[in-house]
Structure formats: structure tokens, C-alpha cells
JSON list of C-alpha atoms in Angstrom, two decimals:
[
{"chain": "V", "resi": 11, "resn": "UNK", "atom": "CA", "xyz": [0.04, -0.05, 0.11]},
{"chain": "V", "resi": 12, "resn": "UNK", "atom": "CA", "xyz": [1.21, 3.26, -0.55]},
{"chain": "V", "resi": 13, "resn": "UNK", "atom": "CA", "xyz": [0.32, 6.24, 1.40]},
{"chain": "V", "resi": 14, "resn": "UNK", "atom": "CA", "xyz": [0.45, 10.31, 0.11]},
{"chain": "V", "resi": 15, "resn": "UNK", "atom": "CA", "xyz": [0.12, 12.89, 2.34]},
{"chain": "V", "resi": 16, "resn": "UNK", "atom": "CA", "xyz": [-0.21, 15.93, 0.77]},
{"chain": "V", "resi": 17, "resn": "UNK", "atom": "CA", "xyz": [0.56, 19.42, 2.78]},
{"chain": "V", "resi": 18, "resn": "UNK", "atom": "CA", "xyz": [0.63, 22.90, 1.89]},
{"chain": "V", "resi": 19, "resn": "UNK", "atom": "CA", "xyz": [-0.80, 26.42, 2.18]},
{"chain": "V", "resi": 20, "resn": "UNK", "atom": "CA", "xyz": [-3.76, 28.37, 1.35]},
{"chain": "V", "resi": 21, "resn": "UNK", "atom": "CA", "xyz": [-3.79, 28.04, -3.31]},
{"chain": "V", "resi": 22, "resn": "UNK", "atom": "CA", "xyz": [-0.80, 25.30, -3.98]},
{"chain": "V", "resi": 23, "resn": "UNK", "atom": "CA", "xyz": [-3.55, 23.07, -5.05]},
{"chain": "V", "resi": 24, "resn": "UNK", "atom": "CA", "xyz": [-3.54, 20.14, -2.66]},
{"chain": "V", "resi": 25, "resn": "UNK", "atom": "CA", "xyz": [-7.59, 19.50, -3.62]},
{"chain": "V", "resi": 26, "resn": "UNK", "atom": "CA", "xyz": [-6.62, 20.08, -7.32]},
{"chain": "V", "resi": 27, "resn": "UNK", "atom": "CA", "xyz": [-4.12, 16.68, -6.38]},
{"chain": "V", "resi": 28, "resn": "UNK", "atom": "CA", "xyz": [-6.52, 15.15, -4.25]},
{"chain": "V", "resi": 29, "resn": "UNK", "atom": "CA", "xyz": [-8.98, 14.86, -7.26]},
{"chain": "V", "resi": 30, "resn": "UNK", "atom": "CA", "xyz": [-6.79, 13.95, -9.64]},
{"chain": "V", "resi": 31, "resn": "UNK", "atom": "CA", "xyz": [-5.45, 11.14, -7.20]},
{"chain": "V", "resi": 32, "resn": "UNK", "atom": "CA", "xyz": [-9.38, 10.04, -6.62]},
{"chain": "V", "resi": 33, "resn": "UNK", "atom": "CA", "xyz": [-10.06, 10.42, -10.12]},
{"chain": "V", "resi": 34, "resn": "UNK", "atom": "CA", "xyz": [-7.92, 7.54, -10.26]},
{"chain": "V", "resi": 35, "resn": "UNK", "atom": "CA", "xyz": [-8.85, 5.08, -7.82]},
{"chain": "V", "resi": 36, "resn": "UNK", "atom": "CA", "xyz": [-7.15, 6.56, -4.57]},
{"chain": "V", "resi": 37, "resn": "UNK", "atom": "CA", "xyz": [-8.96, 6.74, -1.25]},
{"chain": "V", "resi": 38, "resn": "UNK", "atom": "CA", "xyz": [-8.81, 10.15, -0.23]},
{"chain": "V", "resi": 39, "resn": "UNK", "atom": "CA", "xyz": [-9.48, 11.06, 3.42]},
{"chain": "V", "resi": 40, "resn": "UNK", "atom": "CA", "xyz": [-9.32, 15.46, 4.25]},
{"chain": "V", "resi": 41, "resn": "UNK", "atom": "CA", "xyz": [-9.64, 16.01, 7.94]}
]
């Protein structure tokens, strides 16, 4: 299993990347 953590400030593209990963079948947990 591969675990990826996305961090960054406001406007850095975290949501865009997480949506792209979800479209490719990744499980996304937004906490």
C-alpha cells in the first residue's frame, strides 16, 4: 500500500491534486 500525504498553504493545489488522485481510484481522506 502506498500512502501519500498532501501538505501546503492556502491556494497551493492540494484539492486539485486530491481530486486527480481520487479520479484515478485513490482513497482520499480530507481531515
